[in-house]
XYZ file of C-alpha atoms in Angstrom:
728
model
C -32.110 5.147 3.521
C -33.827 7.299 6.162
C -35.365 4.040 7.386
C -31.842 2.686 7.935
C -30.917 5.841 9.857
C -33.852 5.557 12.240
C -33.372 1.815 12.649
C -29.755 2.520 13.588
C -30.831 5.173 16.095
C -33.392 2.849 17.675
C -30.831 0.071 17.890
C -28.248 2.423 19.433
C -30.648 3.775 22.048
C -31.532 0.236 23.138
C -27.913 -0.824 23.749
C -26.846 -1.738 27.263
C -23.249 -1.665 28.556
C -21.600 -5.089 28.594
C -20.839 -6.405 32.055
C -17.071 -6.819 32.392
C -15.555 -9.041 35.050
C -12.545 -7.210 36.424
C -9.681 -9.253 37.931
C -9.015 -8.487 41.585
C -5.506 -7.353 40.751
C -4.455 -6.384 37.256
C -0.848 -7.072 38.155
C -1.761 -10.770 38.388
C -2.733 -10.962 34.699
C -0.135 -8.502 33.369
C 1.899 -10.174 30.613
C 0.062 -13.499 31.017
C -0.105 -13.828 27.199
C 3.486 -12.697 26.616
C 6.565 -14.901 26.171
C 8.458 -12.769 28.693
C 11.507 -13.465 30.864
C 9.502 -15.240 33.573
C 7.952 -17.606 30.995
C 11.298 -18.157 29.261
C 12.874 -19.239 32.550
C 10.153 -21.862 32.852
C 10.040 -23.171 29.265
C 13.602 -22.713 27.937
C 16.902 -24.404 28.648
C 19.464 -22.242 30.429
C 21.488 -21.870 27.222
C 18.448 -20.877 25.184
C 17.292 -18.397 27.846
C 20.740 -16.768 28.045
C 20.879 -16.517 24.232
C 17.537 -14.718 24.012
C 18.344 -12.310 26.855
C 21.685 -11.404 25.261
C 19.936 -10.841 21.931
C 17.376 -8.589 23.618
C 19.886 -6.522 25.578
C 22.957 -6.394 23.345
C 21.675 -7.345 19.897
C 23.772 -10.510 19.818
C 22.767 -12.938 17.070
C 20.928 -16.093 18.142
C 22.586 -19.363 17.146
C 20.409 -21.371 14.723
C 20.768 -24.558 16.806
C 19.654 -22.692 19.924
C 16.678 -21.370 17.935
C 15.301 -24.936 17.821
C 15.297 -25.084 21.628
C 13.632 -21.656 21.813
C 10.939 -22.587 19.302
C 10.161 -25.815 21.164
C 9.757 -23.972 24.454
C 7.675 -21.253 22.807
C 5.422 -23.868 21.192
C 4.884 -25.793 24.439
C 3.990 -22.600 26.278
C 1.615 -21.504 23.514
C -0.145 -24.886 23.333
C -0.568 -24.868 27.109
C -2.498 -21.607 26.618
C -4.825 -23.086 23.966
C -2.948 -21.826 20.910
C -3.330 -23.710 17.608
C -1.552 -21.418 15.101
C 1.474 -19.153 14.833
C 2.216 -16.132 12.678
C 5.046 -13.774 11.884
C 3.504 -10.440 12.911
C 4.972 -7.528 10.950
C 4.337 -3.923 9.939
C 4.383 -3.463 6.154
C 4.340 -0.024 4.560
C 0.524 0.056 4.621
C 0.705 1.577 8.107
C -1.228 -1.395 9.538
C -0.027 -4.785 10.758
C 0.037 -8.026 8.761
C -0.073 -11.703 9.608
C -0.362 -15.103 7.882
C -1.429 -17.912 10.210
C 0.069 -21.396 10.045
C -1.020 -24.314 12.166
C 1.303 -26.215 14.512
C -0.442 -29.329 13.157
C 1.628 -31.521 10.812
C 0.814 -35.065 9.534
C 3.631 -37.617 9.830
C 1.995 -40.504 7.914
C 0.038 -43.610 8.877
C -2.853 -41.407 10.017
C -0.685 -39.789 12.704
C 0.095 -36.118 13.318
C 2.168 -33.979 15.652
C 2.402 -30.325 16.691
C 5.545 -28.944 15.051
C 7.272 -25.575 15.274
C 11.012 -25.559 14.540
C 13.755 -22.972 14.835
C 13.600 -22.259 11.115
C 9.902 -21.430 11.356
C 10.575 -19.131 14.309
C 13.532 -17.262 12.854
C 12.411 -16.770 9.238
C 9.391 -17.106 6.953
C 8.763 -16.294 3.287
C 5.334 -14.652 2.921
C 4.115 -13.622 -0.538
C 5.199 -9.981 -0.667
C 3.661 -9.155 -4.051
C 0.575 -7.369 -2.736
C 2.313 -5.128 -0.215
C 3.500 -1.615 -1.127
C 7.120 -1.715 -2.262
C 7.732 1.553 -4.097
C 9.421 -0.234 -7.008
C 11.902 -2.177 -4.872
C 10.902 -5.366 -6.674
C 8.560 -6.494 -9.437
C 5.264 -8.193 -8.652
C 6.486 -11.490 -10.125
C 9.440 -11.368 -7.717
C 7.063 -12.045 -4.846
C 9.499 -13.407 -2.308
C 9.886 -11.405 0.892
C 11.394 -12.477 4.190
C 10.119 -11.960 7.705
C 12.811 -12.352 10.353
C 12.262 -12.642 14.101
C 12.944 -9.550 16.230
C 13.817 -10.987 19.672
C 13.885 -7.505 21.259
C 10.077 -7.483 21.104
C 8.553 -10.516 22.884
C 6.169 -12.959 21.217
C 2.579 -12.790 22.415
C -0.744 -14.622 22.124
C -3.788 -13.011 20.579
C -6.832 -15.257 20.479
C -5.555 -18.732 19.564
C -2.522 -17.495 17.633
C 1.098 -17.122 18.699
C 2.312 -13.821 17.231
C 6.053 -13.388 16.639
C 7.151 -9.759 15.999
C 9.349 -9.659 12.890
C 11.024 -7.378 10.397
C 9.987 -7.624 6.741
C 12.583 -7.316 3.959
C 12.778 -7.943 0.231
C 14.836 -10.857 -1.067
C 17.358 -8.221 -2.179
C 17.721 -7.058 1.451
C 15.859 -3.730 1.360
C 13.397 -3.031 4.161
C 9.736 -3.392 3.201
C 8.418 -2.448 6.637
C 8.376 0.265 9.292
C 10.252 -1.703 11.957
C 13.584 -2.250 10.164
C 14.511 1.462 9.711
C 13.328 2.125 13.268
C 15.652 -0.543 14.679
C 18.543 0.938 12.693
C 17.716 4.460 13.931
C 17.558 3.203 17.521
C 20.984 1.630 17.086
C 22.301 4.953 15.745
C 20.924 6.977 18.665
C 22.264 4.394 21.115
C 25.806 4.741 19.757
C 25.745 8.541 19.450
C 24.062 9.213 22.804
C 26.262 6.739 24.658
C 29.402 8.454 23.355
C 28.151 11.839 24.585
C 26.809 10.465 27.888
C 30.319 9.211 28.690
C 31.377 12.854 29.096
C 29.353 12.777 32.308
C 29.466 9.107 33.365
C 32.086 6.659 32.084
C 29.939 3.737 33.262
C 27.221 4.285 30.626
C 27.292 1.435 28.110
C 23.914 1.842 26.419
C 21.251 4.506 25.817
C 17.667 3.583 24.975
C 15.216 5.901 23.263
C 11.953 5.739 25.208
C 8.442 6.424 23.986
C 5.156 7.020 25.702
C 2.345 7.475 23.184
C -1.122 8.892 23.833
C -3.855 7.424 21.627
C -6.909 9.597 20.972
C -9.996 8.089 19.358
C -13.769 8.383 18.912
C -16.326 5.740 19.903
C -19.440 5.662 17.703
C -22.149 2.999 17.760
C -21.568 0.508 14.942
C -25.184 0.758 13.753
C -24.860 4.521 13.247
C -21.570 4.022 11.403
C -23.241 1.426 9.146
C -25.758 4.106 8.137
C -22.919 6.363 6.958
C -21.075 5.075 3.844
C -18.449 7.800 4.238
C -17.425 6.763 7.763
C -17.563 3.071 6.862
C -15.203 3.451 3.903
C -12.972 6.423 4.800
C -13.116 6.652 8.596
C -14.461 10.216 8.475
C -17.580 12.196 7.617
C -17.314 13.723 4.148
C -20.406 15.802 4.829
C -22.675 16.705 7.723
C -23.806 20.016 9.203
C -22.369 21.041 12.564
C -24.780 20.438 15.462
C -26.166 23.330 17.500
C -24.102 22.051 20.433
C -20.592 20.777 19.885
C -17.656 21.053 22.273
C -18.024 24.746 23.077
C -19.191 24.164 26.652
C -16.129 22.006 27.463
C -18.488 19.675 29.301
C -17.046 16.426 27.930
C -13.323 16.913 28.666
C -12.298 14.953 31.766
C -16.001 14.477 32.542
C -17.734 11.349 33.783
C -17.038 8.586 31.260
C -20.267 7.271 29.631
C -21.311 3.789 30.798
C -20.832 2.012 27.453
C -17.469 3.714 26.964
C -16.224 2.738 30.429
C -17.283 -0.882 29.841
C -15.341 -0.823 26.568
C -12.300 0.690 28.284
C -12.332 -1.906 31.067
C -12.532 -4.729 28.518
C -9.750 -3.172 26.437
C -7.497 -2.644 29.441
C -7.862 -6.267 30.540
C -6.773 -7.413 27.066
C -3.878 -4.942 27.228
C -2.790 -6.280 30.610
C -2.654 -9.825 29.220
C -0.588 -8.581 26.275
C 1.847 -6.746 28.526
C 0.804 -3.290 27.281
C 1.138 -1.071 30.383
C -1.915 1.162 29.847
C -2.239 3.613 32.712
C -4.519 6.522 31.803
C -8.031 6.830 30.360
C -10.290 9.872 30.088
C -12.790 11.824 28.019
C -11.153 14.089 25.459
C -12.387 17.528 24.374
C -14.818 16.537 21.614
C -18.064 14.655 22.308
C -17.575 10.860 22.157
C -13.791 11.370 21.978
C -11.497 9.551 24.415
C -7.845 8.907 25.148
C -5.686 6.143 26.581
C -2.007 6.250 27.412
C 0.557 3.736 28.703
C 3.663 4.033 30.846
C 6.900 4.783 28.931
C 8.671 1.848 27.274
C 11.722 1.286 25.103
C 10.801 2.821 21.738
C 10.758 -0.360 19.609
C 8.485 -2.163 22.066
C 6.300 0.930 22.470
C 5.828 1.143 18.691
C 4.889 -2.549 18.545
C 2.461 -2.092 21.428
C 0.789 0.879 19.745
C 0.437 -1.009 16.455
C -1.009 -3.955 18.361
C -3.398 -1.895 20.464
C -4.872 -0.183 17.407
C -5.916 -3.630 16.194
C -7.074 -4.770 19.640
C -9.150 -1.599 20.100
C -11.161 -2.347 16.972
C -11.708 -6.010 17.858
C -12.800 -5.211 21.417
C -15.078 -2.507 19.983
C -16.915 -5.135 17.948
C -17.886 -6.938 21.169
C -19.464 -3.725 22.435
C -21.134 -2.787 19.107
C -18.862 0.242 18.945
C -16.775 1.471 16.015
C -13.409 2.944 16.962
C -12.589 5.913 14.725
C -8.886 6.737 14.657
C -9.008 9.114 11.708
C -7.327 12.402 12.625
C -10.419 14.436 11.728
C -13.588 12.322 11.558
C -15.850 15.326 12.266
C -15.504 18.872 10.928
C -15.580 21.775 13.355
C -14.501 19.883 16.487
C -11.197 18.583 17.802
C -9.417 15.923 15.816
C -7.353 13.066 17.222
C -3.599 12.970 17.628
C -1.074 10.496 18.939
C 1.287 12.544 21.088
C 4.713 10.873 21.063
C 6.493 11.544 24.366
C 10.164 10.891 23.672
C 13.247 10.779 25.860
C 16.602 9.029 26.278
C 17.517 6.733 29.175
C 20.879 5.208 30.073
C 21.479 1.646 31.240
C 22.510 3.225 34.558
C 18.930 4.386 35.102
C 19.269 8.080 34.187
C 16.787 10.035 32.052
C 19.068 12.252 29.978
C 16.302 14.843 29.522
C 15.615 15.152 33.227
C 17.480 17.760 35.306
C 19.407 16.472 38.320
C 20.533 17.542 41.768
C 23.988 18.810 40.756
C 25.329 21.287 38.167
C 27.128 18.419 36.387
C 23.885 16.468 36.005
C 22.188 19.595 34.737
C 24.970 20.221 32.247
C 24.238 16.705 30.980
C 20.549 17.606 30.743
C 21.331 20.838 28.853
C 23.586 18.960 26.454
C 20.846 16.599 25.317
C 18.137 19.277 25.592
C 19.939 21.800 23.360
C 21.118 19.163 20.887
C 17.540 17.967 20.411
C 16.353 21.514 19.710
C 19.213 22.000 17.243
C 18.323 18.704 15.516
C 14.696 19.805 15.111
C 15.843 23.173 13.740
C 18.177 21.624 11.180
C 15.667 19.006 10.043
C 12.253 20.608 10.637
C 11.088 19.835 7.093
C 11.970 16.145 7.467
C 10.170 16.026 10.819
C 7.130 17.638 9.158
C 7.270 14.981 6.436
C 7.236 12.273 9.121
C 3.705 13.257 10.177
C 2.328 13.997 6.704
C -0.736 12.098 5.487
C -4.021 12.796 3.731
C -5.882 12.329 6.999
C -3.537 14.397 9.214
C -3.736 17.314 6.746
C -7.332 17.835 7.935
C -6.239 18.065 11.585
C -3.070 20.172 11.543
C -3.818 23.805 12.277
C -7.452 23.303 13.302
C -9.326 23.101 16.623
C -6.386 23.091 19.069
C -4.212 20.843 16.865
C -0.613 21.926 16.162
C 0.016 23.850 12.911
C 1.918 22.439 9.938
C 4.823 24.757 10.812
C 7.286 22.925 13.059
C 8.410 24.825 16.155
C 9.698 23.958 19.640
C 8.035 25.139 22.866
C 10.192 25.124 26.009
C 8.437 27.639 28.271
C 9.524 31.083 29.428
C 11.702 29.835 32.306
C 13.876 27.552 30.185
C 14.027 30.271 27.554
C 15.678 32.487 30.185
C 18.172 29.704 30.949
C 19.148 29.438 27.266
C 19.361 33.235 27.030
C 21.875 33.163 29.900
C 23.869 30.378 28.281
C 23.941 32.364 25.047
C 26.045 34.960 26.887
C 28.770 32.454 27.765
C 32.243 33.811 26.951
C 33.790 32.601 23.727
C 36.658 30.390 24.804
C 37.715 29.415 28.295
C 35.453 30.527 31.129
C 36.894 32.517 34.023
C 36.531 30.885 37.468
C 33.941 33.539 38.394
C 31.931 32.937 35.201
C 31.997 29.192 35.721
C 30.849 29.564 39.337
C 28.064 32.020 38.450
C 26.948 29.870 35.570
C 26.765 26.668 37.572
C 25.220 28.187 40.686
C 22.867 30.774 39.206
C 21.829 29.182 35.910
C 22.570 25.485 35.571
C 22.148 24.631 39.247
C 18.676 26.161 39.440
C 17.090 24.225 36.578
C 15.210 21.722 38.793
C 13.652 24.615 40.751
C 12.696 26.371 37.520
C 10.969 23.270 36.139
C 9.083 22.580 39.373
C 6.281 25.029 38.550
C 6.866 25.337 34.826
C 3.785 23.500 33.620
C 3.246 23.434 29.880
C 0.033 25.080 28.677
C 0.709 25.492 24.966
C -1.578 22.887 23.382
C -0.829 24.170 19.866
C 2.902 23.450 19.881
C 3.955 20.639 17.529
C 7.064 19.816 19.593
C 7.082 20.778 23.277
C 9.352 20.137 26.233
C 7.245 18.968 29.162
C 9.580 18.611 32.135
C 11.604 15.464 31.419
C 10.741 14.647 27.809
C 9.849 16.157 24.461
C 6.301 15.705 23.283
C 5.901 15.412 19.502
C 2.248 16.400 19.304
C 1.829 16.688 15.576
C 1.813 12.893 15.044
C -1.600 11.760 13.770
C -3.815 9.242 15.552
C -3.839 6.861 12.567
C -0.064 6.909 12.154
C 2.383 4.144 12.922
C 4.724 5.710 15.524
C 7.683 4.109 13.739
C 7.748 6.839 11.078
C 8.051 9.733 13.505
C 10.407 7.813 15.800
C 12.723 6.812 12.941
C 13.122 10.441 11.894
C 13.425 11.899 15.405
C 15.994 9.379 16.601
C 17.958 9.705 13.358
C 18.225 13.493 13.422
C 19.158 13.565 17.116
C 21.746 10.807 16.544
C 23.305 12.841 13.727
C 23.290 15.975 15.890
C 24.955 14.222 18.844
C 27.646 12.802 16.554
C 28.417 16.285 15.254
C 28.365 17.697 18.787
C 30.955 15.186 20.011
C 33.233 15.943 17.081
C 33.092 19.688 17.866
C 33.642 19.258 21.614
C 36.543 16.850 21.121
C 38.110 19.274 18.653
C 38.007 22.134 21.193
C 39.464 19.884 23.888
C 42.271 18.708 21.594
C 43.071 21.827 19.545
C 42.220 24.627 21.995
C 43.260 22.711 25.110
C 39.929 23.542 26.705
C 38.530 21.769 29.721
C 35.574 19.535 29.007
C 33.033 21.877 30.641
C 34.344 24.903 28.761
C 34.225 23.035 25.465
C 30.658 21.831 26.072
C 29.455 25.325 27.052
C 31.104 26.871 23.988
C 29.484 24.429 21.563
C 26.087 24.661 23.281
C 26.239 28.450 23.093
C 26.616 28.309 19.307
C 23.793 25.777 19.001
C 21.497 27.973 21.093
C 22.195 30.935 18.794
C 21.748 28.935 15.593
C 18.527 27.190 16.644
C 16.826 30.190 18.277
C 14.479 30.646 15.316
C 12.757 27.286 15.887
C 11.748 28.217 19.463
C 8.265 29.694 19.723
C 6.204 30.297 22.854
C 3.040 31.799 21.354
C -0.181 30.656 19.718
C 0.449 28.557 16.614
C -2.684 29.723 14.795
C -3.308 32.492 12.286
C -1.508 34.640 9.776
C 0.619 36.396 12.396
C 2.590 33.225 13.187
C 2.770 32.275 9.511
C 4.324 35.654 8.701
C 6.701 35.397 11.653
C 7.683 31.832 10.695
C 8.403 32.953 7.141
C 10.579 35.764 8.473
C 12.482 33.210 10.572
C 13.028 30.994 7.532
C 10.847 28.130 8.794
C 8.979 26.022 6.261
C 5.192 26.004 5.992
C 4.475 22.823 4.030
C 0.712 22.723 4.440
C -0.103 19.708 2.309
C 1.281 16.182 2.222
C 2.605 16.149 -1.397
C 4.668 19.264 -0.672
C 5.766 18.109 2.785
C 6.963 14.735 1.463
C 9.545 16.392 -0.802
C 11.843 16.621 2.230
C 12.112 12.815 2.287
C 14.179 12.709 -0.885
C 16.338 15.801 -0.510
C 20.049 15.128 -0.891
C 20.570 16.143 2.761
C 18.063 13.495 3.890
C 19.636 10.782 1.755
C 23.082 11.695 3.099
C 21.789 11.633 6.686
C 20.248 8.164 6.409
C 23.241 6.792 4.522
C 25.703 8.077 7.136
C 23.683 6.530 9.985
C 22.944 3.351 7.953
C 19.223 3.769 8.651
C 18.142 3.507 4.996
C 19.804 3.367 1.615
C 18.664 5.501 -1.313
C 16.493 2.733 -2.774
C 14.590 2.374 0.512
C 14.192 6.150 0.835
C 12.873 6.611 -2.710
C 10.545 3.608 -2.308
C 8.944 5.022 0.827
C 8.534 8.413 -0.809
C 6.740 6.895 -3.776
C 4.533 4.685 -1.568
C 3.373 7.631 0.537
C 2.610 9.719 -2.550
C 0.640 6.852 -4.087
C -1.278 6.317 -0.863
C -2.153 10.019 -0.675
C -3.544 10.031 -4.212
C -5.514 6.824 -3.610
C -7.086 8.134 -0.408
C -8.232 11.354 -2.086
C -9.471 9.307 -5.051
C -11.512 7.007 -2.790
C -12.969 9.937 -0.844
C -13.921 11.670 -4.091
C -15.717 8.586 -5.395
C -17.630 8.081 -2.152
C -18.567 11.759 -1.862
C -19.869 11.771 -5.432
C -21.846 8.588 -4.774
C -23.442 9.942 -1.570
C -24.233 13.299 -3.138
C -25.918 11.844 -6.201
C -27.470 8.662 -4.826
C -28.488 9.846 -1.357
C -28.621 13.630 -1.017
C -30.064 14.668 -4.380
C -32.833 11.986 -4.525
C -33.862 12.785 -0.929
C -33.963 16.498 -1.699
C -36.099 15.891 -4.801
C -38.452 13.747 -2.723
C -38.900 16.628 -0.298
C -39.378 19.021 -3.224
C -42.225 16.822 -4.462
C -43.904 17.065 -1.053
C -43.586 20.862 -1.168
C -44.890 20.965 -4.743
C -47.936 18.944 -3.679
C -48.479 21.382 -0.805
C -48.187 24.397 -3.114
C -50.647 22.861 -5.573
C -53.088 22.276 -2.732
C -52.810 25.895 -1.614
C -53.392 27.023 -5.195
C -56.535 24.885 -5.387
C -57.837 26.548 -2.228
C -56.712 30.188 -2.674
C -56.551 30.481 -6.431
C -54.360 33.352 -7.679
C -53.652 34.478 -4.094
C -51.868 31.189 -3.303
C -48.415 32.811 -3.630
C -49.121 34.854 -0.490
C -49.681 31.659 1.474
C -46.976 29.572 -0.269
C -44.199 32.174 -0.251
C -41.881 30.211 2.116
C -42.500 26.891 0.347
C -41.619 28.437 -3.007
C -38.426 29.968 -1.582
C -37.400 26.581 -0.158
C -38.128 24.933 -3.526
C -35.858 27.433 -5.266
C -33.097 27.025 -2.656
C -33.203 23.247 -2.982
C -33.012 23.461 -6.770
C -30.047 25.842 -6.576
C -28.133 23.556 -4.180
C -28.914 20.462 -6.294
C -27.581 22.233 -9.392
C -24.384 23.241 -7.595
C -23.847 19.722 -6.250
C -24.340 18.170 -9.663
C -22.052 20.605 -11.496
C -19.304 20.249 -8.868
C -19.512 16.445 -8.868
C -19.177 16.481 -12.676
C -16.186 18.823 -12.480
C -14.583 16.682 -9.738
C -14.971 13.540 -11.868
C -13.308 15.264 -14.820
C -10.445 16.440 -12.596
C -10.026 12.866 -11.351
C -9.857 11.545 -14.887
C -7.076 13.994 -15.704
C -5.177 13.124 -12.494
C -5.517 9.381 -13.138
C -3.638 9.705 -16.422
C -0.566 11.159 -14.716
C 2.135 8.524 -14.264
C 4.585 10.397 -12.042
C 3.619 9.719 -8.394
C 4.444 13.208 -7.130
C 2.672 15.022 -9.959
C -0.357 12.773 -9.512
C -0.526 13.430 -5.760
C -0.244 17.193 -6.359
C -3.017 17.016 -8.977
C -5.312 15.220 -6.528
C -4.421 17.739 -3.833
C -4.765 20.919 -5.906
C -7.324 19.968 -8.574
C -9.584 17.273 -7.065
C -9.701 17.871 -3.336
C -10.955 21.521 -3.514
C -14.290 20.239 -4.862
C -14.900 18.358 -1.608
C -15.667 21.505 0.376
C -17.863 22.935 -2.392
C -19.949 19.765 -2.633
C -20.094 19.441 1.143
C -21.255 23.036 1.595
C -24.328 22.539 -0.589
C -25.110 19.097 0.856
C -24.942 20.525 4.376
C -27.276 23.376 3.398
C -29.764 20.818 2.109
C -29.545 18.977 5.449
C -30.970 22.130 7.068
C -33.743 22.455 4.482
C -34.954 18.871 3.982
C -37.460 17.237 6.335
C -35.548 15.461 9.135
C -37.672 12.322 8.676
C -36.484 12.004 5.077
C -32.774 12.698 5.641
C -30.902 9.419 4.980
C -27.643 9.903 6.909
C -27.113 9.893 10.671
C -26.582 13.525 11.663
C -23.734 14.977 13.725
C -25.944 15.366 16.802
C -26.760 11.637 16.612
C -23.201 10.498 15.926
C -21.670 12.647 18.652
C -24.295 12.647 21.395
C -25.972 9.234 21.192
C -24.324 7.123 23.860
């Protein structure tokens, strides 16, 4: 195996950056592979075009007869671009994307054939759903599932395939994907936010949730990854000693981008431009060989689709450059992991960002309304929000190396904290003219000035306000954004509904003016949600003790965190908003528990295999070399050989001790796995893997990593951290 390692290193060192031909203007190729409005005007009838636009903007159902015209235009456009196949592109509960390709080609007899793609094929397909996670929604023999076109997300071309974004549901109607609940949550936030926005502008007819994600990732040469079974099969290193130099010098962050990485980024960005993904930012991240890309904000549903798509595109473009893209939240121990910061806001159809302060007190009262309601929503549902980012892989990242902790809190900065402290003092009931004037001129009116220099520096906050948006930083880099966005939009929608009921009640029953009523309700929300606001460092026992005192949850592991998904309050919330029914909620809970157990099971098997088939044999081989050396010294020095072979003998003993520990821990881990595998209940099984199997990983790793320092470098079979992180 050491031969494979050195072959991989030699191959990596001989790589040259691919030459990428950049277009003169990226704007000229932007959306060239997307069935967007400009293309629809060209390839659709006026009726068909109007139908699609109305469906996109208002959710109006597309007439089945019109669907035939749309499919014909879509087919002609796709064929003109060299496309031969089409697929319904969907997001099952695996967290990845799925597709089944069908050809446009269809024989018509007498040796003749045509290209065919009808409205029925566009609007609905019936893929075999039996092999996708379903959480008990249907039996395996009831394989039928439906994919249905989502016209709010435009079709696109990838390679020679026309991809049609769709939802995926069981034949009984329950959602089997991530997109369906998200669309329902977005509808809920639209209705709730629009109702509240009308307090400030009667012309608002629609509110869109917006999302700007930031995708962090590592780039490692594919040959080096091939020499590491753990990275190849789990996406992370299960063992490996920290290098002498890591990220402590901060010399990688925002530094000059390595030549192979910049070639990869240029290639990736060109593909993104064609697919209409508005990527804007690229840079080195903190850890060696870690990078980030980020797009411009988009409507949340489209942004989620674009992130799911780009995760696939990143890997395929990486293959062209002989680079493996690692999106695991913690591929390397001891250095920064990778997140997917979700920057979230709300925008009206009149062009106003509801989380951005304005030029007048009224506009700032609107800002405060949505700002405070969001904080209150996070406070009331912090456990559910924590569950939304729970996974086996993200557990490694949360609370380590600048990542947010598992305790959910909101960071708003000292200046906005002062604003809320002032609002907390608002008189109970109607405000006097003097109070109203002071409040609007001295507090509310000055918010834009306050935010001007209020830059956010708290990298450890899971949920931070950053000027005109909230940044949900705890989302993991491997995650589908739909999970976090479904929860966030749902809880804020529920909060805004409750807020409107309370304000309207004060206006009707107490005869309060609108402003007075809003200030009174906001004051109570500020008081109630104060415990979730935290400005300090999210690490260490001090914050854990403080959080416990405040009554905040500290659900450190995924099996415990996921319990919030099936609480009666959660079920009631989703039912009220019509985001998910109880069957869909329970199914997702079971799927995520099963996935957790399977991931720990797979990692345990691979770790045991590497330890016994790679590390132990290599260590014994080195022992044999030392034994031969000791025997030679004994032949030369006789009884005095121990004086000359003291170090060799100590190394031999250390190696033997580590081998024994590895072997005993692997045996114990296997036995713990056997016990866990017999458990039928999904939650109990996940907890068993978490509490009884996973702890052996660190024990086994510790002794393997000690052997890495003892065994001859030329014999060591696995690419080391210094090679994985610093070979470019």
